[in-house]
């Protein structure tokens, strides 16, 4: 905490909803230093969806990358034409989903 304060962070009166540590404003962003994550303040329930969407998209992209990696390994090992076809179609769908998620992420970053 002292390092953050020395580097210009501002300690806020609010606490982290996860760990109850004091929150800091760093570069215009509210952060929990203990959780090492940004914290978003919402006033209405409808704002929760807007605030959580980037996190959900990031989790989706991470899951897709993990599946792409696993399926690529299977594709490299198989010699069966039908299995190659199925894996290729699934990989293609996952790549398309990944790109769609990235487009949505970019849209939310611009807002």
PDB file of N, CA and C in Angstrom:
ATOM      1  N   UNK A   1       0.806  -1.184   0.000  1.00  0.00           N
ATOM      2  CA  UNK A   1       0.000   0.000   0.000  1.00  0.00           C
ATOM      3  C   UNK A   1       0.854   1.255   0.000  1.00  0.00           C
ATOM      4  N   UNK A   2       1.900   1.223   0.788  1.00  0.00           N
ATOM      5  CA  UNK A   2       2.741   2.419   0.865  1.00  0.00           C
ATOM      6  C   UNK A   2       3.407   2.707  -0.483  1.00  0.00           C
ATOM      7  N   UNK A   3       3.779   1.673  -1.218  1.00  0.00           N
ATOM      8  CA  UNK A   3       4.368   1.885  -2.549  1.00  0.00           C
ATOM      9  C   UNK A   3       3.361   2.551  -3.480  1.00  0.00           C
ATOM     10  N   UNK A   4       2.116   2.116  -3.401  1.00  0.00           N
ATOM     11  CA  UNK A   4       1.070   2.700  -4.250  1.00  0.00           C
ATOM     12  C   UNK A   4       0.864   4.166  -3.901  1.00  0.00           C
ATOM     13  N   UNK A   5       0.823   4.468  -2.625  1.00  0.00           N
ATOM     14  CA  UNK A   5       0.644   5.864  -2.208  1.00  0.00           C
ATOM     15  C   UNK A   5       1.822   6.728  -2.647  1.00  0.00           C
ATOM     16  N   UNK A   6       3.029   6.200  -2.503  1.00  0.00           N
ATOM     17  CA  UNK A   6       4.210   6.962  -2.946  1.00  0.00           C
ATOM     18  C   UNK A   6       4.221   7.200  -4.442  1.00  0.00           C
ATOM     19  N   UNK A   7       3.617   6.284  -5.197  1.00  0.00           N
ATOM     20  CA  UNK A   7       3.618   6.432  -6.648  1.00  0.00           C
ATOM     21  C   UNK A   7       2.433   7.258  -7.150  1.00  0.00           C
ATOM     22  N   UNK A   8       1.657   7.830  -6.217  1.00  0.00           N
ATOM     23  CA  UNK A   8       0.590   8.741  -6.616  1.00  0.00           C
ATOM     24  C   UNK A   8      -0.813   8.189  -6.510  1.00  0.00           C
ATOM     25  N   UNK A   9      -0.973   6.971  -6.029  1.00  0.00           N
ATOM     26  CA  UNK A   9      -2.316   6.413  -5.869  1.00  0.00           C
ATOM     27  C   UNK A   9      -3.034   7.121  -4.733  1.00  0.00           C
ATOM     28  N   UNK A  10      -4.336   7.183  -4.838  1.00  0.00           N
ATOM     29  CA  UNK A  10      -5.162   7.836  -3.828  1.00  0.00           C
ATOM     30  C   UNK A  10      -5.987   6.772  -3.113  1.00  0.00           C
ATOM     31  N   UNK A  11      -5.861   6.691  -1.778  1.00  0.00           N
ATOM     32  CA  UNK A  11      -6.644   5.731  -1.013  1.00  0.00           C
ATOM     33  C   UNK A  11      -8.071   6.266  -0.890  1.00  0.00           C
ATOM     34  N   UNK A  12      -9.044   5.402  -1.164  1.00  0.00           N
ATOM     35  CA  UNK A  12     -10.447   5.790  -1.111  1.00  0.00           C
ATOM     36  C   UNK A  12     -11.094   5.308   0.187  1.00  0.00           C
ATOM     37  N   UNK A  13     -12.247   5.850   0.507  1.00  0.00           N
ATOM     38  CA  UNK A  13     -12.950   5.444   1.726  1.00  0.00           C
ATOM     39  C   UNK A  13     -13.720   4.147   1.524  1.00  0.00           C
ATOM     40  N   UNK A  14     -13.836   3.687   0.297  1.00  0.00           N
ATOM     41  CA  UNK A  14     -14.559   2.461  -0.009  1.00  0.00           C
ATOM     42  C   UNK A  14     -13.644   1.249   0.132  1.00  0.00           C
ATOM     43  N   UNK A  15     -14.279   0.081   0.341  1.00  0.00           N
ATOM     44  CA  UNK A  15     -13.513  -1.159   0.476  1.00  0.00           C
ATOM     45  C   UNK A  15     -13.892  -2.127  -0.640  1.00  0.00           C
ATOM     46  N   UNK A  16     -13.010  -3.053  -0.895  1.00  0.00           N
ATOM     47  CA  UNK A  16     -13.224  -4.077  -1.918  1.00  0.00           C
ATOM     48  C   UNK A  16     -14.394  -4.971  -1.511  1.00  0.00           C
ATOM     49  N   UNK A  17     -15.312  -5.225  -2.446  1.00  0.00           N
ATOM     50  CA  UNK A  17     -16.439  -6.099  -2.117  1.00  0.00           C
ATOM     51  C   UNK A  17     -16.040  -7.567  -1.937  1.00  0.00           C
ATOM     52  N   UNK A  18     -14.844  -7.924  -2.360  1.00  0.00           N
ATOM     53  CA  UNK A  18     -14.394  -9.312  -2.259  1.00  0.00           C
ATOM     54  C   UNK A  18     -13.601  -9.550  -0.978  1.00  0.00           C
ATOM     55  N   UNK A  19     -12.599  -8.685  -0.729  1.00  0.00           N
ATOM     56  CA  UNK A  19     -11.692  -8.936   0.394  1.00  0.00           C
ATOM     57  C   UNK A  19     -11.742  -7.876   1.503  1.00  0.00           C
ATOM     58  N   UNK A  20     -12.527  -6.825   1.305  1.00  0.00           N
ATOM     59  CA  UNK A  20     -12.708  -5.738   2.285  1.00  0.00           C
ATOM     60  C   UNK A  20     -11.463  -4.890   2.511  1.00  0.00           C
ATOM     61  N   UNK A  21     -10.482  -4.961   1.615  1.00  0.00           N
ATOM     62  CA  UNK A  21      -9.313  -4.085   1.711  1.00  0.00           C
ATOM     63  C   UNK A  21      -9.683  -2.704   1.171  1.00  0.00           C
ATOM     64  N   UNK A  22      -8.963  -1.676   1.611  1.00  0.00           N
ATOM     65  CA  UNK A  22      -9.244  -0.340   1.070  1.00  0.00           C
ATOM     66  C   UNK A  22      -8.989  -0.302  -0.439  1.00  0.00           C
ATOM     67  N   UNK A  23      -9.820   0.452  -1.137  1.00  0.00           N
ATOM     68  CA  UNK A  23      -9.645   0.619  -2.573  1.00  0.00           C
ATOM     69  C   UNK A  23      -8.781   1.830  -2.847  1.00  0.00           C
ATOM     70  N   UNK A  24      -8.110   1.803  -4.004  1.00  0.00           N
ATOM     71  CA  UNK A  24      -7.238   2.902  -4.404  1.00  0.00           C
ATOM     72  C   UNK A  24      -7.645   3.377  -5.795  1.00  0.00           C
ATOM     73  N   UNK A  25      -7.466   4.670  -6.017  1.00  0.00           N
ATOM     74  CA  UNK A  25      -7.634   5.202  -7.360  1.00  0.00           C
ATOM     75  C   UNK A  25      -6.242   5.350  -7.959  1.00  0.00           C
ATOM     76  N   UNK A  26      -6.027   4.635  -9.046  1.00  0.00           N
ATOM     77  CA  UNK A  26      -4.730   4.641  -9.713  1.00  0.00           C
ATOM     78  C   UNK A  26      -4.967   4.945 -11.182  1.00  0.00           C
ATOM     79  N   UNK A  27      -4.463   6.056 -11.631  1.00  0.00           N
ATOM     80  CA  UNK A  27      -4.627   6.420 -13.036  1.00  0.00           C
ATOM     81  C   UNK A  27      -6.080   6.526 -13.461  1.00  0.00           C
ATOM     82  N   UNK A  28      -6.944   7.016 -12.577  1.00  0.00           N
ATOM     83  CA  UNK A  28      -8.354   7.163 -12.900  1.00  0.00           C
ATOM     84  C   UNK A  28      -9.160   5.884 -12.778  1.00  0.00           C
ATOM     85  N   UNK A  29      -8.535   4.800 -12.331  1.00  0.00           N
ATOM     86  CA  UNK A  29      -9.216   3.517 -12.203  1.00  0.00           C
ATOM     87  C   UNK A  29      -9.237   3.099 -10.742  1.00  0.00           C
ATOM     88  N   UNK A  30     -10.391   2.611 -10.274  1.00  0.00           N
ATOM     89  CA  UNK A  30     -10.502   2.117  -8.918  1.00  0.00           C
ATOM     90  C   UNK A  30      -9.976   0.685  -8.896  1.00  0.00           C
ATOM     91  N   UNK A  31      -9.043   0.397  -7.957  1.00  0.00           N
ATOM     92  CA  UNK A  31      -8.426  -0.929  -7.908  1.00  0.00           C
ATOM     93  C   UNK A  31      -8.317  -1.418  -6.473  1.00  0.00           C
ATOM     94  N   UNK A  32      -8.365  -2.751  -6.344  1.00  0.00           N
ATOM     95  CA  UNK A  32      -8.042  -3.391  -5.073  1.00  0.00           C
ATOM     96  C   UNK A  32      -6.617  -3.910  -5.203  1.00  0.00           C
ATOM     97  N   UNK A  33      -5.754  -3.467  -4.316  1.00  0.00           N
ATOM     98  CA  UNK A  33      -4.352  -3.898  -4.391  1.00  0.00           C
ATOM     99  C   UNK A  33      -4.188  -5.339  -3.920  1.00  0.00           C
ATOM    100  N   UNK A  34      -4.984  -5.771  -2.951  1.00  0.00           N
ATOM    101  CA  UNK A  34      -4.858  -7.141  -2.449  1.00  0.00           C
ATOM    102  C   UNK A  34      -5.304  -8.145  -3.518  1.00  0.00           C
ATOM    103  N   UNK A  35      -6.453  -7.879  -4.159  1.00  0.00           N
ATOM    104  CA  UNK A  35      -6.950  -8.776  -5.210  1.00  0.00           C
ATOM    105  C   UNK A  35      -6.230  -8.531  -6.538  1.00  0.00           C
ATOM    106  N   UNK A  36      -5.564  -7.392  -6.641  1.00  0.00           N
ATOM    107  CA  UNK A  36      -4.883  -6.968  -7.872  1.00  0.00           C
ATOM    108  C   UNK A  36      -5.841  -6.973  -9.063  1.00  0.00           C
ATOM    109  N   UNK A  37      -7.026  -6.335  -8.828  1.00  0.00           N
ATOM    110  CA  UNK A  37      -8.035  -6.263  -9.880  1.00  0.00           C
ATOM    111  C   UNK A  37      -8.725  -4.913  -9.852  1.00  0.00           C
ATOM    112  N   UNK A  38      -9.238  -4.501 -11.011  1.00  0.00           N
ATOM    113  CA  UNK A  38     -10.029  -3.276 -11.019  1.00  0.00           C
ATOM    114  C   UNK A  38     -11.384  -3.531 -10.349  1.00  0.00           C
ATOM    115  N   UNK A  39     -11.945  -2.491  -9.772  1.00  0.00           N
ATOM    116  CA  UNK A  39     -13.253  -2.567  -9.132  1.00  0.00           C
ATOM    117  C   UNK A  39     -14.137  -1.536  -9.817  1.00  0.00           C
ATOM    118  N   UNK A  40     -15.346  -1.939 -10.155  1.00  0.00           N
ATOM    119  CA  UNK A  40     -16.281  -1.057 -10.829  1.00  0.00           C
ATOM    120  C   UNK A  40     -17.435  -0.746  -9.893  1.00  0.00           C
ATOM    121  N   UNK A  41     -17.748   0.522  -9.750  1.00  0.00           N
ATOM    122  CA  UNK A  41     -18.849   0.951  -8.903  1.00  0.00           C
ATOM    123  C   UNK A  41     -20.123   0.985  -9.749  1.00  0.00           C
ATOM    124  N   UNK A  42     -21.177   0.353  -9.256  1.00  0.00           N
ATOM    125  CA  UNK A  42     -22.468   0.385  -9.948  1.00  0.00           C
ATOM    126  C   UNK A  42     -23.511   0.956  -8.999  1.00  0.00           C
ATOM    127  N   UNK A  43     -24.416   1.738  -9.559  1.00  0.00           N
ATOM    128  CA  UNK A  43     -25.456   2.363  -8.753  1.00  0.00           C
ATOM    129  C   UNK A  43     -26.797   1.643  -8.905  1.00  0.00           C
ATOM    130  N   UNK A  44     -27.029   1.058 -10.074  1.00  0.00           N
ATOM    131  CA  UNK A  44     -28.284   0.365 -10.342  1.00  0.00           C
ATOM    132  C   UNK A  44     -27.984  -1.057 -10.796  1.00  0.00           C
ATOM    133  N   UNK A  45     -28.940  -1.922 -10.614  1.00  0.00           N
ATOM    134  CA  UNK A  45     -28.738  -3.321 -10.989  1.00  0.00           C
ATOM    135  C   UNK A  45     -28.466  -3.477 -12.483  1.00  0.00           C
ATOM    136  N   UNK A  46     -29.068  -2.622 -13.288  1.00  0.00           N
ATOM    137  CA  UNK A  46     -28.853  -2.716 -14.737  1.00  0.00           C
ATOM    138  C   UNK A  46     -27.401  -2.431 -15.115  1.00  0.00           C
ATOM    139  N   UNK A  47     -26.691  -1.683 -14.284  1.00  0.00           N
ATOM    140  CA  UNK A  47     -25.285  -1.377 -14.550  1.00  0.00           C
ATOM    141  C   UNK A  47     -24.377  -2.577 -14.317  1.00  0.00           C
ATOM    142  N   UNK A  48     -24.850  -3.543 -13.541  1.00  0.00           N
ATOM    143  CA  UNK A  48     -24.043  -4.728 -13.242  1.00  0.00           C
ATOM    144  C   UNK A  48     -23.709  -5.475 -14.528  1.00  0.00           C
ATOM    145  N   UNK A  49     -24.680  -5.599 -15.415  1.00  0.00           N
ATOM    146  CA  UNK A  49     -24.453  -6.310 -16.670  1.00  0.00           C
ATOM    147  C   UNK A  49     -23.436  -5.596 -17.541  1.00  0.00           C
ATOM    148  N   UNK A  50     -23.548  -4.283 -17.598  1.00  0.00           N
ATOM    149  CA  UNK A  50     -22.606  -3.497 -18.402  1.00  0.00           C
ATOM    150  C   UNK A  50     -21.207  -3.599 -17.809  1.00  0.00           C
ATOM    151  N   UNK A  51     -21.128  -3.532 -16.484  1.00  0.00           N
ATOM    152  CA  UNK A  51     -19.822  -3.588 -15.820  1.00  0.00           C
ATOM    153  C   UNK A  51     -19.185  -4.971 -15.906  1.00  0.00           C
ATOM    154  N   UNK A  52     -19.992  -6.024 -15.893  1.00  0.00           N
ATOM    155  CA  UNK A  52     -19.428  -7.378 -15.880  1.00  0.00           C
ATOM    156  C   UNK A  52     -19.180  -7.942 -17.274  1.00  0.00           C
ATOM    157  N   UNK A  53     -19.718  -7.323 -18.299  1.00  0.00           N
ATOM    158  CA  UNK A  53     -19.575  -7.857 -19.653  1.00  0.00           C
ATOM    159  C   UNK A  53     -18.118  -8.006 -20.087  1.00  0.00           C
ATOM    160  N   UNK A  54     -17.256  -7.002 -19.895  1.00  0.00           N
ATOM    161  CA  UNK A  54     -15.854  -7.201 -20.301  1.00  0.00           C
ATOM    162  C   UNK A  54     -15.191  -8.396 -19.606  1.00  0.00           C
ATOM    163  N   UNK A  55     -15.488  -8.600 -18.341  1.00  0.00           N
ATOM    164  CA  UNK A  55     -14.922  -9.742 -17.614  1.00  0.00           C
ATOM    165  C   UNK A  55     -15.429 -11.055 -18.191  1.00  0.00           C
ATOM    166  N   UNK A  56     -16.721 -11.118 -18.461  1.00  0.00           N
ATOM    167  CA  UNK A  56     -17.308 -12.338 -19.024  1.00  0.00           C
ATOM    168  C   UNK A  56     -16.705 -12.633 -20.396  1.00  0.00           C
ATOM    169  N   UNK A  57     -16.535 -11.587 -21.214  1.00  0.00           N
ATOM    170  CA  UNK A  57     -15.937 -11.788 -22.538  1.00  0.00           C
ATOM    171  C   UNK A  57     -14.494 -12.268 -22.428  1.00  0.00           C
ATOM    172  N   UNK A  58     -13.746 -11.733 -21.473  1.00  0.00           N
ATOM    173  CA  UNK A  58     -12.365 -12.178 -21.265  1.00  0.00           C
ATOM    174  C   UNK A  58     -12.331 -13.648 -20.849  1.00  0.00           C
ATOM    175  N   UNK A  59     -13.236 -14.028 -19.960  1.00  0.00           N
ATOM    176  CA  UNK A  59     -13.297 -15.431 -19.534  1.00  0.00           C
ATOM    177  C   UNK A  59     -13.669 -16.336 -20.706  1.00  0.00           C
ATOM    178  N   UNK A  60     -14.599 -15.863 -21.534  1.00  0.00           N
ATOM    179  CA  UNK A  60     -14.986 -16.631 -22.716  1.00  0.00           C
ATOM    180  C   UNK A  60     -13.796 -16.815 -23.656  1.00  0.00           C
ATOM    181  N   UNK A  61     -13.068 -15.736 -23.902  1.00  0.00           N
ATOM    182  CA  UNK A  61     -11.906 -15.814 -24.797  1.00  0.00           C
ATOM    183  C   UNK A  61     -10.849 -16.753 -24.244  1.00  0.00           C
ATOM    184  N   UNK A  62     -10.629 -16.727 -22.945  1.00  0.00           N
ATOM    185  CA  UNK A  62      -9.656 -17.641 -22.337  1.00  0.00           C
ATOM    186  C   UNK A  62     -10.091 -19.100 -22.488  1.00  0.00           C
ATOM    187  N   UNK A  63     -11.390 -19.358 -22.319  1.00  0.00           N
ATOM    188  CA  UNK A  63     -11.902 -20.714 -22.486  1.00  0.00           C
ATOM    189  C   UNK A  63     -11.761 -21.173 -23.929  1.00  0.00           C
ATOM    190  N   UNK A  64     -12.044 -20.268 -24.867  1.00  0.00           N
ATOM    191  CA  UNK A  64     -11.920 -20.616 -26.285  1.00  0.00           C
ATOM    192  C   UNK A  64     -10.472 -20.949 -26.630  1.00  0.00           C
ATOM    193  N   UNK A  65      -9.543 -20.153 -26.149  1.00  0.00           N
ATOM    194  CA  UNK A  65      -8.127 -20.398 -26.433  1.00  0.00           C
ATOM    195  C   UNK A  65      -7.700 -21.755 -25.874  1.00  0.00           C
ATOM    196  N   UNK A  66      -8.167 -22.083 -24.682  1.00  0.00           N
ATOM    197  CA  UNK A  66      -7.826 -23.385 -24.090  1.00  0.00           C
ATOM    198  C   UNK A  66      -8.386 -24.530 -24.946  1.00  0.00           C
ATOM    199  N   UNK A  67      -9.621 -24.371 -25.414  1.00  0.00           N
ATOM    200  CA  UNK A  67     -10.223 -25.404 -26.266  1.00  0.00           C
ATOM    201  C   UNK A  67      -9.508 -25.493 -27.617  1.00  0.00           C
ATOM    202  N   UNK A  68      -9.148 -24.355 -28.178  1.00  0.00           N
ATOM    203  CA  UNK A  68      -8.411 -24.359 -29.445  1.00  0.00           C
ATOM    204  C   UNK A  68      -7.093 -25.109 -29.295  1.00  0.00           C
ATOM    205  N   UNK A  69      -6.426 -24.875 -28.197  1.00  0.00           N
ATOM    206  CA  UNK A  69      -5.155 -25.550 -27.941  1.00  0.00           C
ATOM    207  C   UNK A  69      -5.351 -27.062 -27.825  1.00  0.00           C
ATOM    208  N   UNK A  70      -6.349 -27.473 -27.062  1.00  0.00           N
ATOM    209  CA  UNK A  70      -6.600 -28.906 -26.871  1.00  0.00           C
ATOM    210  C   UNK A  70      -7.014 -29.580 -28.177  1.00  0.00           C
ATOM    211  N   UNK A  71      -7.899 -28.925 -28.922  1.00  0.00           N
ATOM    212  CA  UNK A  71      -8.368 -29.523 -30.177  1.00  0.00           C
ATOM    213  C   UNK A  71      -7.275 -29.538 -31.245  1.00  0.00           C
ATOM    214  N   UNK A  72      -6.414 -28.550 -31.234  1.00  0.00           N
ATOM    215  CA  UNK A  72      -5.290 -28.536 -32.176  1.00  0.00           C
ATOM    216  C   UNK A  72      -4.364 -29.717 -31.912  1.00  0.00           C
ATOM    217  N   UNK A  73      -4.137 -30.002 -30.646  1.00  0.00           N
ATOM    218  CA  UNK A  73      -3.300 -31.159 -30.298  1.00  0.00           C
ATOM    219  C   UNK A  73      -3.948 -32.455 -30.787  1.00  0.00           C
ATOM    220  N   UNK A  74      -5.268 -32.561 -30.622  1.00  0.00           N
ATOM    221  CA  UNK A  74      -5.970 -33.757 -31.118  1.00  0.00           C
ATOM    222  C   UNK A  74      -5.894 -33.852 -32.639  1.00  0.00           C
ATOM    223  N   UNK A  75      -6.046 -32.725 -33.310  1.00  0.00           N
ATOM    224  CA  UNK A  75      -5.989 -32.697 -34.773  1.00  0.00           C
ATOM    225  C   UNK A  75      -4.619 -33.157 -35.275  1.00  0.00           C
ATOM    226  N   UNK A  76      -3.578 -32.773 -34.576  1.00  0.00           N
ATOM    227  CA  UNK A  76      -2.228 -33.159 -34.983  1.00  0.00           C
ATOM    228  C   UNK A  76      -2.013 -34.665 -34.852  1.00  0.00           C
ATOM    229  N   UNK A  77      -2.721 -35.289 -33.936  1.00  0.00           N
ATOM    230  CA  UNK A  77      -2.509 -36.716 -33.674  1.00  0.00           C
ATOM    231  C   UNK A  77      -3.376 -37.640 -34.528  1.00  0.00           C
ATOM    232  N   UNK A  78      -4.524 -37.142 -34.977  1.00  0.00           N
ATOM    233  CA  UNK A  78      -5.463 -38.035 -35.655  1.00  0.00           C
ATOM    234  C   UNK A  78      -5.135 -38.221 -37.130  1.00  0.00           C
ATOM    235  N   UNK A  79      -5.507 -39.402 -37.617  1.00  0.00           N
ATOM    236  CA  UNK A  79      -5.347 -39.695 -39.049  1.00  0.00           C
ATOM    237  C   UNK A  79      -6.681 -40.088 -39.681  1.00  0.00           C
ATOM    238  N   UNK A  80      -7.727 -40.171 -38.864  1.00  0.00           N
ATOM    239  CA  UNK A  80      -9.051 -40.560 -39.342  1.00  0.00           C
ATOM    240  C   UNK A  80      -9.736 -39.383 -40.047  1.00  0.00           C
ATOM    241  N   UNK A  81     -10.114 -39.539 -41.305  1.00  0.00           N
ATOM    242  CA  UNK A  81     -10.727 -38.437 -42.060  1.00  0.00           C
ATOM    243  C   UNK A  81     -11.975 -37.838 -41.393  1.00  0.00           C
ATOM    244  N   UNK A  82     -12.829 -38.674 -40.841  1.00  0.00           N
ATOM    245  CA  UNK A  82     -14.061 -38.159 -40.215  1.00  0.00           C
ATOM    246  C   UNK A  82     -13.736 -37.344 -38.965  1.00  0.00           C
ATOM    247  N   UNK A  83     -12.786 -37.814 -38.193  1.00  0.00           N
ATOM    248  CA  UNK A  83     -12.378 -37.081 -36.990  1.00  0.00           C
ATOM    249  C   UNK A  83     -11.694 -35.769 -37.370  1.00  0.00           C
ATOM    250  N   UNK A  84     -10.890 -35.790 -38.426  1.00  0.00           N
ATOM    251  CA  UNK A  84     -10.253 -34.566 -38.915  1.00  0.00           C
ATOM    252  C   UNK A  84     -11.323 -33.553 -39.319  1.00  0.00           C
ATOM    253  N   UNK A  85     -12.349 -34.027 -39.998  1.00  0.00           N
ATOM    254  CA  UNK A  85     -13.440 -33.153 -40.436  1.00  0.00           C
ATOM    255  C   UNK A  85     -14.159 -32.543 -39.233  1.00  0.00           C
ATOM    256  N   UNK A  86     -14.510 -33.375 -38.256  1.00  0.00           N
ATOM    257  CA  UNK A  86     -15.201 -32.881 -37.065  1.00  0.00           C
ATOM    258  C   UNK A  86     -14.361 -31.879 -36.286  1.00  0.00           C
ATOM    259  N   UNK A  87     -13.100 -32.207 -36.095  1.00  0.00           N
ATOM    260  CA  UNK A  87     -12.213 -31.293 -35.367  1.00  0.00           C
ATOM    261  C   UNK A  87     -12.040 -29.975 -36.116  1.00  0.00           C
ATOM    262  N   UNK A  88     -11.899 -30.049 -37.423  1.00  0.00           N
ATOM    263  CA  UNK A  88     -11.738 -28.840 -38.236  1.00  0.00           C
ATOM    264  C   UNK A  88     -12.965 -27.938 -38.147  1.00  0.00           C
ATOM    265  N   UNK A  89     -14.156 -28.549 -38.200  1.00  0.00           N
ATOM    266  CA  UNK A  89     -15.385 -27.767 -38.094  1.00  0.00           C
ATOM    267  C   UNK A  89     -15.514 -27.113 -36.716  1.00  0.00           C
ATOM    268  N   UNK A  90     -15.173 -27.860 -35.697  1.00  0.00           N
ATOM    269  CA  UNK A  90     -15.240 -27.312 -34.339  1.00  0.00           C
ATOM    270  C   UNK A  90     -14.224 -26.194 -34.165  1.00  0.00           C
ATOM    271  N   UNK A  91     -13.014 -26.394 -34.667  1.00  0.00           N
ATOM    272  CA  UNK A  91     -11.993 -25.341 -34.589  1.00  0.00           C
ATOM    273  C   UNK A  91     -12.444 -24.090 -35.326  1.00  0.00           C
ATOM    274  N   UNK A  92     -13.029 -24.267 -36.486  1.00  0.00           N
ATOM    275  CA  UNK A  92     -13.521 -23.136 -37.261  1.00  0.00           C
ATOM    276  C   UNK A  92     -14.593 -22.362 -36.489  1.00  0.00           C
ATOM    277  N   UNK A  93     -15.502 -23.076 -35.859  1.00  0.00           N
ATOM    278  CA  UNK A  93     -16.552 -22.431 -35.060  1.00  0.00           C
ATOM    279  C   UNK A  93     -15.969 -21.672 -33.875  1.00  0.00           C
ATOM    280  N   UNK A  94     -14.989 -22.267 -33.229  1.00  0.00           N
ATOM    281  CA  UNK A  94     -14.358 -21.605 -32.088  1.00  0.00           C
ATOM    282  C   UNK A  94     -13.603 -20.346 -32.510  1.00  0.00           C
ATOM    283  N   UNK A  95     -12.921 -20.401 -33.638  1.00  0.00           N
ATOM    284  CA  UNK A  95     -12.199 -19.217 -34.138  1.00  0.00           C
ATOM    285  C   UNK A  95     -13.196 -18.105 -34.448  1.00  0.00           C
ATOM    286  N   UNK A  96     -14.308 -18.456 -35.071  1.00  0.00           N
ATOM    287  CA  UNK A  96     -15.345 -17.466 -35.380  1.00  0.00           C
ATOM    288  C   UNK A  96     -15.892 -16.849 -34.090  1.00  0.00           C
ATOM    289  N   UNK A  97     -16.180 -17.678 -33.099  1.00  0.00           N
ATOM    290  CA  UNK A  97     -16.673 -17.189 -31.818  1.00  0.00           C
ATOM    291  C   UNK A  97     -15.659 -16.282 -31.141  1.00  0.00           C
ATOM    292  N   UNK A  98     -14.377 -16.648 -31.225  1.00  0.00           N
ATOM    293  CA  UNK A  98     -13.323 -15.827 -30.636  1.00  0.00           C
ATOM    294  C   UNK A  98     -13.300 -14.438 -31.281  1.00  0.00           C
ATOM    295  N   UNK A  99     -13.376 -14.381 -32.597  1.00  0.00           N
ATOM    296  CA  UNK A  99     -13.363 -13.092 -33.291  1.00  0.00           C
ATOM    297  C   UNK A  99     -14.591 -12.251 -32.941  1.00  0.00           C
ATOM    298  N   UNK A 100     -15.744 -12.883 -32.822  1.00  0.00           N
ATOM    299  CA  UNK A 100     -16.954 -12.167 -32.430  1.00  0.00           C
ATOM    300  C   UNK A 100     -16.822 -11.606 -31.017  1.00  0.00           C
ATOM    301  N   UNK A 101     -16.239 -12.384 -30.125  1.00  0.00           N
ATOM    302  CA  UNK A 101     -16.026 -11.920 -28.757  1.00  0.00           C
ATOM    303  C   UNK A 101     -15.065 -10.734 -28.729  1.00  0.00           C
ATOM    304  N   UNK A 102     -14.009 -10.807 -29.539  1.00  0.00           N
ATOM    305  CA  UNK A 102     -13.054  -9.699 -29.618  1.00  0.00           C
ATOM    306  C   UNK A 102     -13.720  -8.419 -30.124  1.00  0.00           C
ATOM    307  N   UNK A 103     -14.591  -8.551 -31.127  1.00  0.00           N
ATOM    308  CA  UNK A 103     -15.308  -7.383 -31.649  1.00  0.00           C
ATOM    309  C   UNK A 103     -16.166  -6.758 -30.554  1.00  0.00           C
ATOM    310  N   UNK A 104     -16.870  -7.591 -29.801  1.00  0.00           N
ATOM    311  CA  UNK A 104     -17.674  -7.080 -28.691  1.00  0.00           C
ATOM    312  C   UNK A 104     -16.804  -6.404 -27.638  1.00  0.00           C
ATOM    313  N   UNK A 105     -15.665  -7.005 -27.337  1.00  0.00           N
ATOM    314  CA  UNK A 105     -14.746  -6.424 -26.359  1.00  0.00           C
ATOM    315  C   UNK A 105     -14.280  -5.042 -26.822  1.00  0.00           C
ATOM    316  N   UNK A 106     -13.939  -4.918 -28.082  1.00  0.00           N
ATOM    317  CA  UNK A 106     -13.504  -3.630 -28.619  1.00  0.00           C
ATOM    318  C   UNK A 106     -14.628  -2.594 -28.526  1.00  0.00           C
ATOM    319  N   UNK A 107     -15.848  -3.010 -28.790  1.00  0.00           N
ATOM    320  CA  UNK A 107     -16.999  -2.107 -28.703  1.00  0.00           C
ATOM    321  C   UNK A 107     -17.144  -1.586 -27.275  1.00  0.00           C
ATOM    322  N   UNK A 108     -16.997  -2.458 -26.286  1.00  0.00           N
ATOM    323  CA  UNK A 108     -17.126  -2.027 -24.894  1.00  0.00           C
ATOM    324  C   UNK A 108     -15.966  -1.133 -24.465  1.00  0.00           C
ATOM    325  N   UNK A 109     -14.781  -1.360 -24.971  1.00  0.00           N
ATOM    326  CA  UNK A 109     -13.627  -0.512 -24.624  1.00  0.00           C
ATOM    327  C   UNK A 109     -13.781   0.898 -25.159  1.00  0.00           C
ATOM    328  N   UNK A 110     -14.441   1.039 -26.293  1.00  0.00           N
ATOM    329  CA  UNK A 110     -14.625   2.364 -26.909  1.00  0.00           C
ATOM    330  C   UNK A 110     -15.687   3.188 -26.204  1.00  0.00           C
ATOM    331  N   UNK A 111     -16.542   2.527 -25.415  1.00  0.00           N
ATOM    332  CA  UNK A 111     -17.639   3.248 -24.744  1.00  0.00           C
ATOM    333  C   UNK A 111     -17.176   3.959 -23.511  1.00  0.00           C
TER     334      UNK A 111
END
